[in-house]
Amino acid sequence: MTESGQRFCTACGTRLAPGRPFCTHCGKKLAGAGAPAVSAPGGNRAAFCVTDTRKLSRLLGDGVHGALAGYLDDAKEHGVDYAIVDLAGLKQDYRLEDVISFLKARVQAHGGTSAEGGPAVLILGDANIVPMAVFANQVDGDPDQDLDTDYPFAALCTDDPWAAPGGGLGPLLPVGRLPLGAGFGLADLEGYRKALRAFATTGNPRTLLGLSAQAWQPASEQVFRSIEGEGLQVSPPIGSAADTEQLIRANPDFLYFNLHGSDQDPGWFGQQAADYPRVVVPGTLARSSRPVVVGVEACYGTRFQGLDKNTSILLHALATGCVALAGSSRIAFGPPSPPIKLADVVIQGFLQAMIRGKPAGMALLQGRAAVLEDGSDRARQRKTFLAFNLFGDPLAALPASGKSAGAAARPGPLALAPMKLPMPDVLGMVRTAIAGSQMRVKLLMDAHVGRAHPGLKGVEPAFYQGRTASGGELYRFVYSRKAGPLLDLVMLDAYPDGTLRAELLGK
Amino acid sequence: MEAKEDHPREGYVVFLPWAPGSRSESLQPFLVTGPGSAVRLFCPGDNPFQNESLKACHLHWCSLRGQWDAGKSLLLVSDIRILEDPASGRPS
């Protein structure tokens, strides 16, 4: 504390923001802050913003600091305390491994995770500011030599995900990227900030638009119906970007696209036989006057590196009203007709979760987890898992009042349950937040519940930690949803490796 | 862009299945210059799934110039001509 009452971080010397329990520059938890990272005073959630202010200032000027402060203030107003993980503190020629180690140390120093799925990570910068991982592509017969992914920011490790033992690709943290840089400047960030503010306060957004290549209509119909969409549009007859703009002018809130995409052209294309009309171009999505969420299955649906708003649908959309866009950095796979798989499944999971009120980062994790269970070729599952990334703030979510009727049916208090569960041989079960590798187990349990108990799909479980009678670690996930006078309830006990130990049902 | 100037090349232009089962599944033009040797072609400005400028070259022996984009393993065609087919001796 200084004479003027200002406080400074003892680790990095940065002036401390009043009311924040950690340094917004280096992330150091402050003495006396008390609460773990996830629960800042006032109930705010902690999250991490990975950026490089040195590189950004060099590229975009000194306005970067003000823009960043403004963004963080907005976030705080909406209950999120972003701690900045500034890569300017690293040696100049850092590699992705250095970035992930740096972030991991900050996350561990905070020691907290949230019941919403771990502290979120917002990457603020394009791949030249904050590097994106590039892994070799190991799908046989696939023209892509490699693929870009932000997966290491979720896993907090840079190990080759193709070599993960047992196929485990358990994501840990919700991650999203805002590609601030040469193709997306400070004015664009301001545009995004405005849209995010509007999204966080908008009322009852529930309208959907789906647009599919006619050749894939049957698969798209299944995806669209599953997210409660009606009246899927197909191309052709939708035959141009102007046609799509007319649809966008009706101000749908959630946009689902199952179209062709190319590494040679900024557009997305419909298809009927040899006819491939270009139906979405940069600027098409800006015709909406309301903020939108986009899930796109197109190959190269998120191409942005080396591009600008005129040549990238993603960059244009983020600058003009899109708060979250999930899509593929490379060739994406999916069938023309049901059963839906791969790209269908990840986008279905993403949109479904967002419509139910989940934050965007968590929604993508749900989509990714579902892909690993879709029964398709293992290598293609992994590629889909890695290549589909989120662009936008990982904590972008519908306001509570805007959630759908289905989403409003959140788990009721367990005390209302007209049931009695037998007590398993477990000791010291304590309700707690889900931390670290427990998130992988939680996603496996979510997937199991989604399959075995569709009525509980999307429900956030209560989490308990304890031990078996023999001393082994045990997790318990309790999923419940009120159904009339009763309570649907499923209790899953699982070991830390994700093996299901017991399943108890109640009604 | 990792494209660079390239020498003229000759070979058969053939539309082949591309990325089957994907969200860019289509017939894409390739220049086949020998056994197991084919490069993907694209004329800037074309619809990347219809390749209007190269359609007339399908199954013809052609000479072309362009820039090789190593990042995308793609030849960006700037000039293409249909030549006499060396196998049949007839104009191809």
XYZ file of C-alpha atoms in Angstrom:
599
model
C 0.000 0.000 0.000
C 1.357 3.469 -0.816
C 0.703 6.774 0.924
C -1.872 7.683 -1.689
C -3.736 4.498 -0.955
C -2.796 2.901 -4.281
C -1.859 -0.761 -4.105
C 0.707 -2.430 -6.319
C 1.328 -6.073 -7.137
C 4.281 -7.484 -5.220
C 5.109 -9.813 -8.133
C 5.111 -7.486 -11.130
C 4.672 -3.972 -9.729
C 1.509 -3.205 -11.658
C -1.029 -0.897 -10.018
C -3.837 -3.015 -8.669
C -7.397 -2.483 -9.756
C -9.686 -1.812 -6.802
C -11.932 -4.657 -5.834
C -10.041 -7.329 -7.770
C -8.653 -10.228 -5.770
C -5.667 -10.697 -8.086
C -3.308 -8.674 -10.208
C -4.861 -8.087 -13.615
C -1.398 -7.951 -15.155
C 0.347 -11.084 -13.920
C -2.507 -12.921 -12.256
C -0.956 -13.113 -8.779
C -3.546 -13.820 -6.118
C -3.538 -11.084 -3.508
C -3.068 -11.670 0.184
C -6.352 -11.405 1.972
C -8.360 -11.875 -1.151
C -9.650 -14.999 0.453
C -11.852 -16.439 -2.212
C -10.489 -18.893 -4.753
C -10.028 -17.681 -8.283
C -13.402 -18.798 -9.438
C -15.310 -16.890 -6.881
C -14.125 -13.356 -6.764
C -15.927 -11.139 -4.272
C -19.407 -10.356 -5.440
C -19.751 -13.766 -7.034
C -17.690 -12.894 -10.094
C -16.026 -15.714 -11.975
C -12.312 -15.566 -12.636
C -10.982 -16.151 -16.096
C -7.770 -15.603 -17.968
C -7.070 -13.358 -20.912
C -3.923 -14.437 -22.754
C -2.441 -11.690 -24.872
C 0.787 -9.891 -25.691
C 0.450 -6.167 -25.066
C 3.947 -5.528 -26.382
C 3.213 -7.044 -29.786
C -0.261 -5.519 -29.925
C 1.004 -2.028 -29.034
C 3.682 -2.279 -31.708
C 1.054 -3.256 -34.269
C -1.987 -1.250 -33.232
C -0.582 1.620 -31.134
C -1.059 2.692 -27.562
C -4.836 2.504 -27.817
C -4.457 -1.186 -27.054
C -4.232 -0.628 -23.307
C -7.400 1.475 -23.186
C -9.280 -0.998 -25.367
C -8.190 -3.867 -23.184
C -9.157 -2.048 -19.984
C -12.556 -1.243 -21.462
C -13.123 -4.855 -22.418
C -12.187 -6.074 -18.936
C -14.447 -3.507 -17.298
C -17.358 -4.687 -19.424
C -16.621 -8.253 -18.430
C -16.511 -7.337 -14.774
C -19.858 -5.634 -15.060
C -21.216 -8.950 -16.280
C -19.686 -10.972 -13.495
C -16.345 -12.025 -14.961
C -12.939 -11.049 -13.620
C -10.390 -11.528 -16.361
C -6.782 -11.794 -15.155
C -4.369 -10.827 -17.888
C -1.684 -13.328 -18.788
C 0.581 -10.949 -20.674
C 3.119 -12.714 -22.865
C 5.099 -9.482 -22.950
C 6.576 -10.844 -19.746
C 8.241 -13.688 -21.644
C 11.453 -13.598 -23.645
C 10.858 -12.131 -27.105
C 11.106 -15.293 -29.208
C 8.808 -17.441 -27.131
C 7.232 -20.617 -28.459
C 3.808 -22.099 -27.879
C 5.293 -24.341 -25.164
C 6.435 -21.244 -23.258
C 2.981 -19.693 -23.580
C 1.215 -22.777 -22.278
C 3.661 -23.167 -19.360
C 3.144 -19.505 -18.477
C -0.632 -19.851 -18.601
C -0.564 -23.113 -16.676
C 1.438 -21.502 -13.877
C -1.122 -18.687 -13.631
C -4.033 -21.097 -13.583
C -2.373 -23.220 -10.920
C -1.477 -20.145 -8.864
C -5.141 -19.277 -8.783
C -5.898 -22.845 -7.851
C -9.554 -22.494 -8.600
C -12.020 -23.755 -11.097
C -15.640 -22.977 -11.435
C -18.714 -25.101 -11.420
C -19.264 -23.789 -14.937
C -16.322 -25.845 -16.130
C -13.005 -24.386 -15.065
C -11.659 -20.910 -15.546
C -12.211 -19.793 -19.098
C -9.349 -18.691 -21.319
C -9.829 -15.815 -23.725
C -7.023 -15.576 -26.281
C -6.799 -11.959 -27.364
C -4.708 -11.847 -30.497
C -4.369 -13.541 -33.847
C -1.859 -16.323 -34.403
C 0.956 -13.785 -34.806
C 0.183 -12.301 -31.391
C -0.663 -15.472 -29.464
C 0.506 -18.561 -31.349
C -1.957 -21.200 -32.447
C -0.860 -24.826 -32.333
C -0.224 -26.598 -35.623
C -0.289 -30.386 -35.462
C 0.365 -32.802 -38.302
C -2.839 -34.292 -39.662
C -2.930 -38.064 -39.314
C -6.147 -38.869 -41.149
C -5.405 -41.259 -44.021
C -6.380 -39.941 -47.427
C -7.106 -36.450 -46.125
C -5.488 -33.706 -48.227
C -4.718 -31.525 -45.170
C -1.099 -31.885 -44.121
C -1.683 -30.234 -40.765
C -4.309 -28.419 -38.741
C -4.543 -25.328 -36.540
C -6.037 -25.623 -33.094
C -6.306 -23.810 -29.784
C -6.602 -27.170 -28.023
C -3.347 -26.711 -26.004
C -4.936 -23.726 -24.245
C -7.753 -26.020 -23.135
C -5.524 -28.935 -22.156
C -2.725 -26.764 -20.748
C -0.201 -28.978 -22.482
C 1.387 -29.111 -25.915
C 1.800 -32.868 -26.210
C 0.819 -34.275 -29.577
C -2.906 -35.007 -29.165
C -2.710 -37.802 -31.751
C -0.462 -39.674 -29.343
C -2.769 -39.316 -26.346
C -3.052 -42.709 -24.627
C -6.393 -44.431 -24.871
C -7.752 -41.793 -27.160
C -8.104 -39.413 -24.256
C -8.544 -35.882 -25.505
C -10.123 -34.617 -22.363
C -10.445 -30.868 -22.601
C -10.046 -28.988 -19.381
C -10.760 -25.343 -19.953
C -13.247 -23.482 -22.117
C -11.285 -21.448 -24.660
C -12.143 -18.804 -27.232
C -10.053 -16.511 -29.399
C -10.585 -12.925 -30.492
C -8.113 -12.538 -33.364
C -6.997 -8.992 -32.602
C -4.171 -8.136 -34.972
C -3.476 -7.035 -38.522
C -6.839 -8.214 -39.871
C -8.992 -7.310 -36.863
C -8.120 -3.969 -35.286
C -9.201 -1.944 -32.291
C -12.312 -0.577 -34.034
C -13.312 -4.171 -34.755
C -12.747 -5.116 -31.131
C -14.982 -2.222 -30.158
C -17.630 -3.552 -32.550
C -17.359 -6.958 -30.931
C -17.582 -5.424 -27.462
C -20.796 -3.629 -28.394
C -22.333 -6.835 -29.720
C -21.329 -8.722 -26.593
C -22.908 -6.063 -24.391
C -26.102 -6.254 -26.427
C -26.099 -10.064 -26.283
C -25.662 -10.045 -22.521
C -28.702 -7.858 -22.054
C -30.921 -8.870 -24.930
C -34.348 -10.293 -24.242
C -35.555 -13.737 -25.148
C -33.344 -14.546 -28.135
C -34.565 -17.848 -29.481
C -34.935 -17.582 -33.227
C -32.850 -19.822 -35.427
C -31.805 -19.846 -39.055
C -30.432 -22.987 -40.672
C -28.964 -23.065 -44.171
C -27.711 -26.262 -45.751
C -26.340 -27.428 -49.057
C -29.205 -29.308 -50.677
C -26.918 -32.339 -51.061
C -26.717 -32.653 -47.260
C -30.272 -31.682 -46.404
C -31.189 -34.932 -44.601
C -28.283 -34.666 -42.145
C -28.815 -30.938 -41.688
C -32.531 -31.461 -40.996
C -31.660 -33.769 -38.123
C -29.177 -31.317 -36.622
C -31.541 -28.377 -37.037
C -34.543 -30.180 -35.539
C -32.446 -31.242 -32.561
C -31.773 -27.602 -31.721
C -35.476 -26.841 -32.073
C -35.058 -25.160 -35.441
C -37.915 -25.094 -37.914
C -37.876 -24.482 -41.652
C -34.333 -25.338 -42.663
C -33.320 -23.368 -45.761
C -31.465 -25.187 -48.503
C -29.191 -24.081 -51.305
C -30.217 -24.173 -54.052
C -32.887 -22.743 -54.268
C -31.089 -20.218 -52.025
C -28.724 -19.193 -54.792
C -26.726 -16.152 -53.791
C -25.403 -14.133 -50.885
C -28.197 -11.648 -51.535
C -30.746 -14.430 -50.917
C -29.061 -15.279 -47.623
C -28.960 -11.617 -46.615
C -32.747 -11.530 -46.932
C -32.946 -14.394 -44.446
C -30.482 -12.702 -42.093
C -32.539 -9.496 -42.129
C -35.211 -11.361 -40.163
C -32.726 -11.132 -37.246
C -32.270 -14.741 -36.204
C -30.180 -15.134 -33.057
C -28.566 -18.485 -33.807
C -27.236 -19.375 -37.238
C -26.529 -22.935 -38.353
C -24.681 -23.462 -41.621
C -23.925 -26.774 -43.314
C -22.268 -25.536 -46.499
C -19.163 -26.135 -48.574
C -16.046 -24.147 -47.771
C -12.735 -23.776 -49.561
C -9.173 -22.727 -48.821
C -9.261 -20.675 -52.035
C -12.323 -18.538 -51.568
C -13.780 -16.598 -48.654
C -17.306 -17.808 -49.386
C -19.466 -20.693 -48.252
C -21.349 -22.619 -50.925
C -24.529 -24.605 -51.376
C -24.719 -27.622 -53.657
C -27.070 -29.499 -55.909
C -25.237 -31.873 -58.261
C -22.614 -29.766 -60.092
C -24.146 -26.437 -59.071
C -22.356 -24.761 -56.143
C -23.832 -21.306 -55.505
C -21.837 -18.957 -53.271
C -24.404 -18.083 -50.612
C -22.400 -16.546 -47.766
C -19.593 -14.023 -48.209
C -17.850 -11.647 -45.787
C -20.532 -9.154 -44.794
C -23.548 -11.417 -45.261
C -23.928 -12.040 -41.546
C -23.694 -8.316 -40.774
C -27.214 -7.850 -42.167
C -28.647 -8.775 -38.810
C -29.330 -5.920 -36.451
C -28.988 -8.213 -33.442
C -26.020 -10.125 -32.067
C -25.697 -13.624 -33.461
C -24.144 -16.960 -32.555
C -22.843 -18.996 -35.490
C -22.131 -22.702 -35.832
C -20.681 -23.658 -39.211
C -19.704 -27.071 -40.560
C -17.988 -25.774 -43.710
C -14.434 -26.793 -44.472
C -12.152 -23.888 -43.585
C -15.146 -22.165 -41.969
C -12.849 -20.234 -39.629
C -10.074 -19.300 -42.052
C -8.620 -15.968 -40.966
C -4.830 -16.096 -40.899
C -3.308 -13.592 -43.303
C -6.797 -12.352 -44.201
C -8.902 -9.300 -43.362
C -12.586 -8.479 -43.049
C -13.030 -8.432 -46.811
C -11.599 -11.891 -47.254
C -12.693 -13.697 -44.089
C -16.291 -14.321 -43.080
C -15.071 -14.940 -39.530
C -13.250 -11.617 -39.133
C -16.105 -9.650 -40.686
C -18.670 -11.387 -38.534
C -16.814 -10.805 -35.263
C -16.500 -7.110 -36.059
C -20.167 -6.692 -36.930
C -22.337 -8.493 -34.432
C -21.266 -12.111 -34.067
C -20.480 -12.939 -30.428
C -19.391 -16.554 -30.936
C -18.510 -18.579 -34.011
C -17.539 -22.229 -33.890
C -16.107 -23.801 -36.997
C -13.271 -25.723 -38.573
C -9.789 -24.529 -39.429
C -9.425 -27.273 -42.034
C -11.364 -29.826 -44.073
C -14.326 -30.981 -41.991
C -16.086 -34.309 -42.383
C -19.732 -35.242 -42.116
C -22.268 -37.512 -43.829
C -24.957 -36.374 -46.276
C -27.695 -38.114 -44.323
C -28.301 -39.501 -40.807
C -26.876 -40.862 -38.630
C -25.151 -37.553 -38.093
C -21.468 -37.600 -37.265
C -18.330 -35.483 -36.836
C -18.928 -31.878 -37.960
C -22.693 -32.363 -37.517
C -22.214 -33.520 -33.957
C -19.780 -30.870 -32.774
C -21.895 -28.022 -34.153
C -25.103 -29.611 -32.882
C -23.570 -29.835 -29.395
C -22.250 -26.277 -29.532
C -25.523 -24.680 -30.624
C -27.651 -26.851 -28.368
C -25.615 -25.861 -25.312
C -25.544 -22.179 -26.186
C -29.282 -22.086 -26.748
C -29.671 -23.639 -23.300
C -27.653 -20.797 -21.816
C -24.195 -22.339 -21.559
C -21.227 -20.046 -22.132
C -19.715 -20.396 -25.584
C -16.471 -22.036 -24.450
C -18.292 -24.654 -22.438
C -20.700 -25.186 -25.323
C -17.846 -26.034 -27.675
C -16.395 -28.434 -25.107
C -19.729 -30.222 -25.074
C -19.742 -30.464 -28.842
C -16.187 -31.775 -28.849
C -16.943 -34.355 -26.172
C -19.922 -35.588 -28.166
C -17.765 -36.094 -31.266
C -15.587 -38.575 -29.413
C -18.717 -40.644 -28.789
C -20.283 -40.499 -32.247
C -19.077 -43.917 -33.377
C -17.200 -42.747 -36.436
C -13.613 -43.323 -37.517
C -11.246 -42.543 -34.629
C -8.780 -40.470 -36.646
C -11.549 -38.325 -38.109
C -13.041 -37.895 -34.636
C -9.726 -36.541 -33.422
C -9.312 -34.238 -36.364
C -12.812 -32.860 -35.842
C -12.171 -32.456 -32.128
C -9.009 -30.459 -32.787
C -9.947 -28.464 -35.879
C -13.201 -27.023 -34.536
C -12.319 -23.946 -32.522
C -14.276 -21.156 -30.912
C -13.862 -17.539 -31.929
C -15.308 -15.045 -29.501
C -15.390 -14.673 -25.753
C -15.618 -18.120 -24.131
C -17.963 -16.689 -21.496
C -20.415 -15.182 -23.987
C -23.775 -16.550 -22.895
C -27.434 -15.756 -23.026
C -28.675 -13.731 -20.102
C -30.644 -15.778 -17.594
C -33.939 -14.199 -18.663
C -33.290 -15.020 -22.293
C -32.927 -18.761 -21.896
C -35.420 -21.012 -23.540
C -38.167 -22.679 -21.614
C -36.186 -25.901 -21.703
C -33.071 -24.222 -20.436
C -35.017 -22.557 -17.653
C -35.756 -25.979 -16.246
C -32.490 -26.045 -14.328
C -31.872 -28.674 -11.683
C -34.113 -28.073 -8.742
C -32.979 -28.397 -5.152
C -32.311 -31.975 -4.176
C -34.293 -31.485 -1.007
C -37.474 -31.690 -3.075
C -36.661 -35.166 -4.299
C -39.418 -37.639 -3.392
C -36.951 -40.476 -3.385
C -34.444 -42.330 -1.357
C -31.135 -43.491 -2.679
C -29.219 -46.368 -1.161
C -25.935 -45.244 0.322
C -22.950 -46.672 -1.512
C -19.770 -47.576 0.320
C -18.173 -44.200 0.013
C -16.657 -41.947 2.610
C -16.554 -38.218 3.084
C -18.409 -37.071 -0.017
C -18.017 -33.296 -0.169
C -19.697 -31.045 -2.667
C -17.118 -28.976 -4.472
C -16.224 -27.299 -7.755
C -14.917 -29.352 -10.650
C -11.186 -28.888 -11.028
C -8.520 -29.836 -13.537
C -8.702 -33.378 -14.866
C -12.075 -33.895 -13.169
C -13.533 -31.954 -16.087
C -12.628 -34.795 -18.441
C -14.532 -37.246 -16.256
C -17.427 -34.826 -16.064
C -17.622 -34.595 -19.861
C -17.622 -38.384 -20.124
C -20.458 -38.533 -17.609
C -22.318 -35.778 -19.509
C -22.029 -37.836 -22.663
C -23.277 -40.937 -20.861
C -26.248 -39.075 -19.408
C -27.013 -37.563 -22.807
C -27.196 -41.052 -24.311
C -28.797 -43.007 -21.518
C -31.069 -40.320 -20.056
C -32.002 -37.873 -22.816
C -34.344 -36.009 -20.477
C -31.338 -34.889 -18.479
C -29.200 -33.907 -21.444
C -27.647 -30.497 -20.881
C -28.177 -30.523 -17.128
C -25.183 -29.348 -15.105
C -24.457 -31.917 -12.405
C -23.687 -31.221 -8.793
C -20.215 -32.536 -8.109
C -18.961 -34.340 -5.021
C -15.548 -35.684 -4.187
C -14.800 -38.461 -1.751
C -13.187 -41.829 -1.268
C -14.202 -45.439 -1.518
C -14.081 -47.619 1.566
C -10.704 -48.886 0.350
C -9.322 -45.369 0.109
C -9.439 -44.756 -3.629
C -10.523 -41.405 -4.995
C -14.116 -41.219 -6.178
C -16.207 -38.588 -7.946
C -19.968 -38.269 -7.830
C -22.069 -36.386 -10.363
C -25.719 -35.780 -9.573
C -27.932 -34.790 -12.492
C -31.436 -33.675 -11.674
C -34.297 -31.872 -13.343
C -37.773 -31.179 -12.037
C -40.469 -32.983 -14.005
C -43.865 -31.897 -12.746
C -44.174 -32.818 -9.092
C -41.260 -35.234 -9.335
C -37.566 -34.928 -9.835
C -35.683 -36.868 -12.504
C -32.416 -37.775 -10.884
C -29.353 -39.763 -11.874
C -26.339 -40.194 -9.646
C -23.115 -41.393 -11.217
C -20.068 -42.490 -9.250
C -16.883 -42.565 -11.293
C -13.208 -43.190 -10.794
C -10.661 -40.520 -11.796
C -9.853 -42.423 -14.999
C -13.446 -41.942 -16.148
C -14.647 -45.481 -15.437
C -18.239 -45.565 -14.258
C -18.463 -47.275 -10.869
C -22.150 -47.032 -10.110
C -25.303 -45.549 -11.529
C -28.307 -44.842 -9.338
C -31.630 -43.651 -10.649
C -34.493 -41.903 -8.950
C -37.826 -40.447 -9.997
C 0.932 -16.469 -49.314
C 3.692 -18.939 -50.056
C 3.191 -18.765 -53.816
C 6.127 -18.334 -56.168
C 6.679 -18.147 -59.937
C 6.696 -21.521 -61.603
C 8.000 -22.904 -64.894
C 5.551 -24.014 -67.591
C 4.230 -27.524 -67.061
C 2.521 -30.019 -69.354
C 0.248 -32.927 -68.625
C -3.340 -34.139 -68.637
C -5.892 -32.050 -66.804
C -8.299 -34.371 -65.001
C -11.123 -33.637 -62.570
C -10.792 -36.091 -59.669
C -12.775 -36.715 -56.472
C -11.563 -34.431 -53.674
C -11.904 -35.053 -49.940
C -14.775 -37.584 -50.148
C -17.025 -37.527 -47.112
C -16.046 -33.968 -46.268
C -17.784 -30.616 -46.328
C -15.804 -29.765 -49.451
C -16.354 -33.036 -51.306
C -16.270 -32.241 -55.003
C -14.487 -32.915 -58.264
C -11.309 -30.853 -58.377
C -8.972 -30.282 -61.326
C -5.498 -31.810 -61.250
C -2.583 -31.720 -63.646
C -1.319 -35.270 -64.045
C 2.302 -35.201 -65.183
C 3.275 -38.821 -64.589
C 2.479 -41.976 -62.629
C 1.510 -40.898 -59.122
C 2.340 -37.296 -59.893
C -0.543 -34.856 -59.847
C -0.974 -31.315 -58.591
C -4.225 -29.595 -57.742
C -5.106 -26.603 -59.905
C -7.063 -23.443 -59.293
C -7.718 -20.390 -61.449
C -8.050 -17.342 -59.158
C -11.508 -15.848 -59.544
C -13.234 -19.138 -60.304
C -15.852 -20.699 -58.082
C -13.580 -23.185 -56.261
C -16.124 -25.972 -56.655
C -17.081 -25.341 -60.295
C -13.667 -24.284 -61.698
C -15.257 -22.728 -64.756
C -11.960 -21.783 -66.430
C -10.609 -25.321 -66.309
C -13.702 -27.313 -67.203
C -12.987 -27.262 -70.922
C -9.544 -28.757 -70.227
C -10.869 -31.938 -68.575
C -9.110 -34.993 -70.122
C -6.988 -32.834 -72.408
C -3.195 -32.550 -72.684
C -2.413 -29.006 -71.603
C 0.434 -26.602 -71.094
C 0.041 -24.195 -68.243
C 1.812 -21.526 -66.237
C 1.141 -20.474 -62.715
C 2.387 -19.999 -59.203
C 2.984 -22.868 -56.831
C 1.420 -22.316 -53.404
C 3.395 -24.668 -51.207
C 1.248 -23.958 -48.150
C -1.835 -25.285 -49.902
C -0.082 -27.694 -52.316
C -1.848 -25.944 -55.152
C -0.915 -24.493 -58.523
C -2.560 -21.121 -59.124
C -3.037 -21.124 -62.884
C -2.410 -17.908 -64.783
C -2.373 -19.312 -68.326
C -3.497 -22.645 -69.808
C -3.588 -24.005 -73.356
C -4.912 -27.249 -74.797
C -2.272 -28.948 -76.963
C -2.135 -31.926 -79.305
C -2.493 -35.125 -77.337
C 0.944 -36.840 -77.485
C -0.631 -40.249 -76.980
C -3.067 -40.087 -79.906
C -1.301 -37.583 -82.120
C -4.610 -35.807 -82.537
C -5.562 -32.362 -81.302
C -6.782 -33.132 -77.836
